[in-house]
Short mmCIF file of C-alpha atoms in Angstrom, two decimals:
data_model
loop_
_atom_site.label_atom_id
_atom_site.label_comp_id
_atom_site.label_asym_id
_atom_site.label_seq_id
_atom_site.Cartn_x
_atom_site.Cartn_y
_atom_site.Cartn_z
CA PRO A 1282 301.72 -130.52 -211.28
CA MET A 1283 300.69 -133.52 -213.35
CA MET A 1284 297.03 -133.83 -214.30
CA VAL A 1285 296.71 -137.30 -212.72
CA HIS A 1286 298.90 -139.58 -210.63
CA GLU A 1287 297.86 -142.69 -212.57
CA ASN A 1288 298.35 -142.18 -216.28
CA THR A 1289 296.23 -144.88 -217.92
CA SER A 1290 296.31 -143.50 -221.47
CA PRO A 1291 297.79 -146.01 -223.96
CA LEU A 1292 300.69 -143.70 -224.88
CA GLU A 1293 301.13 -142.32 -221.32
CA THR A 1294 301.17 -138.72 -222.58
CA ALA A 1295 302.38 -136.59 -219.65
CA PHE A 1296 299.65 -133.95 -219.31
CA THR A 1297 299.97 -131.38 -216.54
CA VAL A 1298 297.04 -129.36 -215.21
CA SER A 1299 295.60 -126.99 -217.81
CA VAL A 1300 296.49 -123.29 -217.53
CA GLU A 1301 295.71 -119.75 -218.68
CA ALA A 1302 298.01 -116.71 -218.68
CA LYS A 1303 296.81 -114.46 -215.85
CA GLY A 1304 295.82 -110.95 -216.94
CA ARG A 1305 296.61 -111.57 -220.61
CA THR A 1306 293.51 -113.48 -221.70
CA THR A 1307 289.72 -113.14 -221.65
CA THR A 1308 287.86 -116.46 -221.93
CA GLY A 1309 291.07 -118.28 -222.86
CA ILE A 1310 289.29 -120.02 -225.73
CA SER A 1311 290.33 -117.90 -228.71
CA ALA A 1312 293.47 -118.51 -230.74
CA HIS A 1313 294.75 -115.14 -229.50
CA ASP A 1314 294.29 -116.12 -225.85
CA ARG A 1315 295.87 -119.53 -226.33
CA ALA A 1316 298.82 -117.94 -228.14
CA ALA A 1317 299.26 -115.53 -225.23
CA THR A 1318 299.28 -118.46 -222.80
CA VAL A 1319 301.79 -120.37 -224.93
CA ALA A 1320 304.06 -117.30 -225.05
CA ALA A 1321 303.89 -117.04 -221.26
CA LEU A 1322 304.67 -120.74 -220.86
CA LEU A 1323 307.74 -120.38 -223.09
CA ASP A 1324 309.03 -117.33 -221.23
CA PRO A 1325 311.76 -118.48 -218.78
CA ARG A 1326 310.89 -115.50 -216.58
CA SER A 1327 307.34 -116.73 -215.97
CA LYS A 1328 306.40 -117.88 -212.46
CA PRO A 1329 303.55 -120.13 -211.25
CA SER A 1330 301.74 -117.00 -210.07
CA ASP A 1331 301.57 -115.81 -213.70
CA PHE A 1332 299.02 -118.52 -214.51
CA VAL A 1333 295.56 -119.59 -213.42
CA CYS A 1334 294.24 -123.13 -213.62
CA PRO A 1335 292.31 -124.87 -214.96
CA GLY A 1336 292.55 -123.26 -218.36
CA HIS A 1337 292.32 -124.00 -222.06
CA THR A 1338 295.99 -124.77 -222.77
CA PHE A 1339 297.35 -128.18 -221.83
CA PRO A 1340 301.12 -128.32 -221.15
CA LEU A 1341 302.96 -131.61 -221.68
CA ARG A 1342 306.22 -132.78 -220.11
CA ALA A 1343 308.81 -134.27 -222.45
CA ARG A 1344 311.07 -137.07 -221.25
CA GLU A 1345 314.76 -136.32 -220.79
CA GLY A 1346 316.52 -137.79 -223.83
CA GLY A 1347 313.68 -136.97 -226.21
CA VAL A 1348 312.47 -139.39 -228.87
CA LEU A 1349 315.35 -141.76 -228.15
CA VAL A 1350 313.72 -142.38 -224.77
CA ARG A 1351 310.02 -141.99 -225.68
CA ALA A 1352 308.75 -142.03 -229.27
CA GLY A 1353 306.11 -139.36 -228.76
CA GLN A 1354 304.98 -136.09 -230.33
CA THR A 1355 305.85 -134.25 -227.12
CA GLU A 1356 309.48 -135.33 -227.27
CA ALA A 1357 309.58 -134.75 -231.04
CA ALA A 1358 308.50 -131.12 -230.64
CA VAL A 1359 311.21 -130.43 -228.06
CA ASP A 1360 313.86 -132.31 -230.06
CA LEU A 1361 313.10 -130.31 -233.21
CA ALA A 1362 313.44 -127.05 -231.31
CA GLN A 1363 316.77 -128.14 -229.82
CA LEU A 1364 318.11 -129.32 -233.18
CA ALA A 1365 317.23 -125.88 -234.57
CA GLY A 1366 319.18 -124.21 -231.75
CA LEU A 1367 316.03 -122.80 -230.18
CA TYR A 1368 314.50 -122.84 -226.70
CA PRO A 1369 313.60 -126.48 -225.90
CA ALA A 1370 309.82 -126.21 -226.20
CA GLY A 1371 307.18 -126.44 -228.89
CA VAL A 1372 303.47 -126.37 -229.61
CA VAL A 1373 301.66 -129.56 -230.60
CA CYS A 1374 298.44 -129.18 -232.60
CA GLU A 1375 296.30 -131.93 -234.12
CA ILE A 1376 295.03 -131.27 -237.66
CA LEU A 1377 291.48 -132.52 -238.20
CA ASP A 1378 290.16 -133.99 -241.42
CA ASP A 1379 286.87 -132.96 -243.04
CA ASP A 1380 285.00 -135.70 -241.17
CA GLY A 1381 286.27 -134.48 -237.79
CA THR A 1382 288.77 -137.29 -237.26
CA MET A 1383 292.51 -136.76 -236.89
CA MET A 1384 294.11 -136.29 -240.31
CA ARG A 1385 296.31 -139.24 -241.31
CA ARG A 1386 299.47 -139.33 -243.39
CA PRO A 1387 298.09 -139.39 -246.97
CA HIS A 1388 295.91 -136.35 -246.29
CA LEU A 1389 298.67 -134.69 -244.25
CA GLU A 1390 301.03 -135.00 -247.22
CA ALA A 1391 298.45 -133.31 -249.45
CA PHE A 1392 297.82 -130.62 -246.80
CA ALA A 1393 301.55 -129.94 -246.46
CA ALA A 1394 301.98 -129.67 -250.24
CA GLU A 1395 299.00 -127.32 -250.55
CA HIS A 1396 300.28 -124.96 -247.86
CA GLY A 1397 304.02 -125.27 -248.51
CA LEU A 1398 304.76 -126.98 -245.19
CA LYS A 1399 307.56 -129.37 -244.27
CA LEU A 1400 306.49 -132.86 -243.17
CA ILE A 1401 308.43 -135.08 -240.78
CA THR A 1402 307.50 -138.14 -238.73
CA VAL A 1403 308.63 -139.20 -235.27
CA THR A 1404 310.25 -142.21 -236.94
CA ASP A 1405 312.26 -139.86 -239.19
CA LEU A 1406 313.44 -137.92 -236.16
CA ILE A 1407 314.41 -141.10 -234.30
CA ALA A 1408 316.38 -142.31 -237.33
CA TYR A 1409 318.18 -138.95 -237.61
CA ARG A 1410 319.10 -138.81 -233.93
CA MET A 1411 320.17 -142.46 -233.82
CA ALA A 1412 322.42 -141.80 -236.82
CA HIS A 1413 324.03 -138.78 -235.16
CA GLU A 1414 323.99 -139.51 -231.42
CA LYS A 1415 323.57 -142.22 -228.84
CA LEU A 1416 322.17 -142.27 -225.35
CA VAL A 1417 324.20 -145.32 -224.33
CA GLU A 1418 327.83 -146.31 -224.49
CA ARG A 1419 329.20 -149.85 -224.37
CA ILE A 1420 331.68 -149.90 -221.49
CA ALA A 1421 332.59 -153.60 -221.07
CA THR A 1422 332.38 -157.00 -222.78
CA PHE A 1423 332.82 -160.19 -220.78
CA GLU A 1424 332.09 -163.92 -220.70
CA LEU A 1425 329.24 -165.01 -218.43
CA PRO A 1426 328.78 -168.75 -217.82
CA THR A 1427 325.42 -169.51 -216.13
CA ARG A 1428 323.34 -172.55 -215.18
CA PHE A 1429 321.36 -171.88 -218.36
CA GLY A 1430 324.43 -171.92 -220.58
CA ASP A 1431 327.25 -169.65 -221.65
CA PHE A 1432 326.52 -166.03 -222.50
CA THR A 1433 328.57 -163.05 -223.60
CA GLY A 1434 327.82 -160.06 -221.40
CA TYR A 1435 327.79 -156.42 -222.51
CA ALA A 1436 327.63 -153.52 -220.07
CA TYR A 1437 326.18 -150.19 -221.23
CA GLU A 1438 326.11 -146.83 -219.49
CA SER A 1439 323.36 -144.28 -220.07
CA LYS A 1440 324.51 -140.80 -221.02
CA VAL A 1441 321.28 -139.40 -219.58
CA ASP A 1442 321.46 -140.66 -215.98
CA GLN A 1443 324.68 -142.78 -215.90
CA ALA A 1444 322.66 -145.92 -215.11
CA CYS A 1445 324.33 -149.22 -216.01
CA HIS A 1446 322.42 -151.80 -218.06
CA VAL A 1447 323.54 -155.34 -218.93
CA ALA A 1448 322.83 -157.42 -222.03
CA MET A 1449 323.41 -161.19 -222.03
CA VAL A 1450 323.77 -162.66 -225.51
CA MET A 1451 323.70 -166.37 -226.34
CA GLY A 1452 324.70 -167.69 -229.72
CA ASP A 1453 324.99 -165.73 -232.94
CA ILE A 1454 322.72 -162.76 -233.60
CA GLY A 1455 323.53 -163.22 -237.29
CA ASP A 1456 321.41 -161.02 -239.55
CA GLY A 1457 319.47 -159.79 -236.52
CA ARG A 1458 316.20 -161.40 -237.56
CA ASP A 1459 313.77 -163.42 -235.39
CA VAL A 1460 315.97 -163.03 -232.32
CA PRO A 1461 314.35 -164.16 -229.05
CA VAL A 1462 314.61 -161.13 -226.74
CA ARG A 1463 313.68 -160.62 -223.11
CA VAL A 1464 313.72 -157.03 -221.78
CA HIS A 1465 313.78 -157.48 -217.99
CA SER A 1466 313.62 -154.66 -215.45
CA GLU A 1467 315.87 -154.91 -212.42
CA CYS A 1468 314.31 -156.40 -209.26
CA LEU A 1469 316.70 -156.67 -206.33
CA THR A 1470 314.15 -158.25 -204.01
CA GLY A 1471 312.99 -160.88 -206.48
CA ASP A 1472 316.06 -161.55 -208.61
CA ALA A 1473 318.74 -161.34 -205.91
CA LEU A 1474 316.99 -161.85 -202.56
CA GLY A 1475 314.51 -164.52 -203.60
CA SER A 1476 311.35 -162.61 -202.69
CA ARG A 1477 308.09 -164.36 -203.56
CA ARG A 1478 306.06 -161.14 -203.51
CA CYS A 1479 306.55 -160.85 -207.27
CA ASP A 1480 307.16 -163.17 -210.21
CA CYS A 1481 310.33 -161.43 -211.43
CA ALA A 1482 312.74 -164.28 -210.66
CA ALA A 1483 310.37 -166.82 -212.19
CA GLN A 1484 310.08 -164.69 -215.33
CA ARG A 1485 313.85 -164.28 -215.46
CA ASP A 1486 314.44 -168.04 -215.27
CA ALA A 1487 311.70 -168.86 -217.76
CA ALA A 1488 313.07 -166.33 -220.25
CA LEU A 1489 316.63 -167.62 -219.93
CA GLN A 1490 315.37 -171.18 -220.44
CA ILE A 1491 313.56 -170.09 -223.61
CA ILE A 1492 316.73 -168.45 -224.93
CA ALA A 1493 318.85 -171.49 -223.99
CA LYS A 1494 316.43 -173.84 -225.76
CA ALA A 1495 316.58 -171.68 -228.89
CA GLY A 1496 320.38 -171.58 -228.71
CA ARG A 1497 320.41 -167.85 -229.40
CA GLY A 1498 318.87 -164.72 -228.00
CA VAL A 1499 319.30 -161.63 -225.85
CA PHE A 1500 318.41 -161.14 -222.20
CA LEU A 1501 318.50 -157.39 -221.54
CA TYR A 1502 318.61 -156.39 -217.86
CA LEU A 1503 317.58 -152.75 -217.48
CA HIS A 1504 318.27 -150.65 -214.39
CA GLN A 1505 314.59 -149.79 -213.83
CA GLU A 1506 313.86 -151.04 -210.32
CA GLY A 1507 310.22 -151.15 -209.28
CA ARG A 1508 308.82 -150.40 -212.76
CA GLY A 1509 311.04 -147.32 -212.78
CA ILE A 1510 310.26 -145.80 -209.35
CA GLY A 1511 313.52 -146.95 -207.71
CA LEU A 1512 314.33 -149.35 -204.88
CA ALA A 1513 313.50 -147.05 -201.95
CA ASN A 1514 310.07 -146.19 -203.33
CA LYS A 1515 309.39 -149.83 -204.17
CA LEU A 1516 310.07 -150.81 -200.56
CA ARG A 1517 307.75 -148.02 -199.37
CA ALA A 1518 305.14 -149.47 -201.70
CA TYR A 1519 305.70 -152.89 -200.11
CA GLU A 1520 304.88 -151.36 -196.73
CA LEU A 1521 301.55 -150.10 -198.10
CA GLN A 1522 300.87 -153.47 -199.70
CA ASP A 1523 301.31 -155.07 -196.28
CA SER A 1524 298.37 -152.90 -195.18
CA GLY A 1525 296.11 -154.12 -197.98
CA ALA A 1526 296.95 -152.02 -201.06
CA ASP A 1527 297.78 -153.78 -204.32
CA THR A 1528 300.84 -152.96 -206.44
CA VAL A 1529 298.97 -150.27 -208.42
CA GLU A 1530 297.21 -148.68 -205.44
CA ALA A 1531 300.46 -148.51 -203.44
CA ASN A 1532 302.23 -146.50 -206.14
CA LEU A 1533 299.31 -144.09 -206.40
CA LYS A 1534 299.17 -143.56 -202.63
CA LEU A 1535 302.83 -142.57 -202.79
CA GLY A 1536 302.07 -140.09 -205.57
CA LEU A 1537 304.11 -142.15 -208.04
CA PRO A 1538 303.33 -143.37 -211.56
CA VAL A 1539 302.10 -146.94 -211.88
CA ASP A 1540 304.72 -147.69 -214.54
CA SER A 1541 307.40 -145.15 -215.48
CA ARG A 1542 309.68 -147.47 -217.43
CA GLU A 1543 310.98 -146.35 -220.82
CA TYR A 1544 312.34 -148.55 -223.57
CA GLY A 1545 314.28 -146.15 -225.78
CA THR A 1546 317.51 -146.99 -223.96
CA GLY A 1547 316.86 -150.70 -224.35
CA SER A 1548 316.10 -150.23 -228.03
CA GLN A 1549 319.45 -148.51 -228.59
CA ILE A 1550 321.24 -151.36 -226.82
CA LEU A 1551 319.45 -153.98 -228.92
CA ALA A 1552 320.28 -152.05 -232.09
CA ASP A 1553 323.94 -151.84 -231.04
CA LEU A 1554 323.95 -155.62 -230.61
CA GLY A 1555 322.66 -156.05 -234.16
CA VAL A 1556 319.04 -156.96 -233.37
CA ARG A 1557 316.63 -155.86 -236.09
CA GLU A 1558 313.64 -158.19 -235.75
CA MET A 1559 312.71 -159.95 -232.54
CA LYS A 1560 310.41 -162.44 -230.94
CA ILE A 1561 309.71 -160.60 -227.71
CA ILE A 1562 309.47 -162.69 -224.54
CA THR A 1563 306.82 -160.88 -222.52
CA ASN A 1564 303.30 -160.85 -221.11
CA ASN A 1565 303.15 -157.04 -221.21
CA PRO A 1566 301.53 -155.45 -224.33
CA ARG A 1567 302.90 -151.99 -223.36
CA LYS A 1568 306.43 -153.33 -223.71
CA ILE A 1569 305.70 -154.25 -227.33
CA VAL A 1570 304.39 -150.74 -228.07
CA GLY A 1571 307.35 -149.20 -226.23
CA LEU A 1572 309.94 -151.00 -228.36
CA GLU A 1573 308.30 -150.84 -231.78
CA GLY A 1574 308.77 -147.08 -232.14
CA TYR A 1575 312.56 -147.42 -232.45
CA GLY A 1576 312.96 -149.27 -235.72
CA LEU A 1577 312.75 -152.70 -234.07
CA LYS A 1578 310.24 -155.03 -235.67
CA MET A 1579 308.27 -157.57 -233.64
CA THR A 1580 307.88 -160.86 -235.50
CA GLY A 1581 306.13 -162.60 -232.63
CA ARG A 1582 305.47 -162.77 -228.90
CA ILE A 1583 306.66 -165.61 -226.70
CA PRO A 1584 304.54 -165.79 -223.52
CA LEU A 1585 306.01 -166.50 -220.12
CA ILE A 1586 304.10 -169.30 -218.40
CA ILE A 1587 304.27 -168.52 -214.69
CA ASP A 1588 302.34 -170.10 -211.81
CA GLY A 1589 301.68 -167.91 -208.80
CA ASP A 1590 301.53 -168.93 -205.16
CA GLU A 1591 299.94 -167.66 -201.96
CA HIS A 1592 302.52 -164.86 -201.73
CA ASN A 1593 301.99 -163.24 -205.14
CA THR A 1594 298.45 -164.13 -206.24
CA GLU A 1595 297.15 -160.60 -205.60
CA TYR A 1596 300.19 -159.10 -207.32
CA LEU A 1597 299.54 -161.17 -210.44
CA ARG A 1598 295.83 -160.34 -210.32
CA ALA A 1599 296.62 -156.60 -210.27
CA LYS A 1600 299.05 -156.98 -213.19
CA LYS A 1601 296.38 -158.74 -215.23
CA GLU A 1602 293.34 -156.64 -214.31
CA LYS A 1603 294.91 -153.19 -213.89
CA LEU A 1604 298.04 -153.28 -216.06
CA GLY A 1605 296.70 -155.42 -218.90
CA HIS A 1606 299.28 -158.21 -218.69
CA LEU A 1607 298.46 -161.34 -220.70
CA LEU A 1608 299.08 -163.92 -217.99
CA GLU A 1609 299.07 -167.62 -218.75
CA ARG A 1610 299.37 -170.50 -216.31
CA THR A 1611 300.43 -174.12 -216.68
CA SER A 1612 297.27 -175.25 -214.94
#
């Protein structure tokens, strides 16, 4: 099981409960004991009963799709093993500098040279995989006239889960620099049914107006309903919110992550469209971090100015206070 239901770490590293190999370790602290636990974890024949918890080894869960979905060390370790034709698992170890802090790249390069080690970065691995494979495929191109202006639509299908994502492009992307971009997660209740429980429709309209005013830009609509938990779970969360829980508390009561969205798929779509540098239209700092790991440069942030009402005031408060959104109002 996961270590916590609400992962509030900045990088959302997916720690499970810590473990020890049963009957093969003593205190579990020594390098020998940890190696024995790692060997047991990597053995496909191992069962839950072969471990005790808590322990001194901390397993991590990699996202399906690897670094092209999440630009993390966990995914990089698994990707490297798979590229080498090995069992899809690895061991992640932080190297400490003389002052006790995590060793950074200049010292890592010297350390690697001294000990004859290969050195690779997550960015290198992303670049390699993006040059050799794709997680999305463009399946349709179509014209899309809207009340905000005329767009060209592009439909993409994920090779990981077959989800369909839509990109709306206005104007000429050109050299791909300083492109206004909105990455918008699907919201059936807000975008299609007019629900006032959230500000999704208001954000959608404000973003499209910003793009229309600029005369160019991309509105990317990702199939990530309910911050990635799916429509059914989002509606269950609504039921809990009706009983007094906020949007964060409701997810946790259901045993679901507060925000399980990933932006690797969106990054591949933007790259396919020719976007290289963007002015991201968002109030969510995590979205900026999520996109920057994929070779996309942020040249600025365009805030969405949204006023709440009596139906979504608590929702907006939770987004600001618990999810770190940078909310601005007109008044």
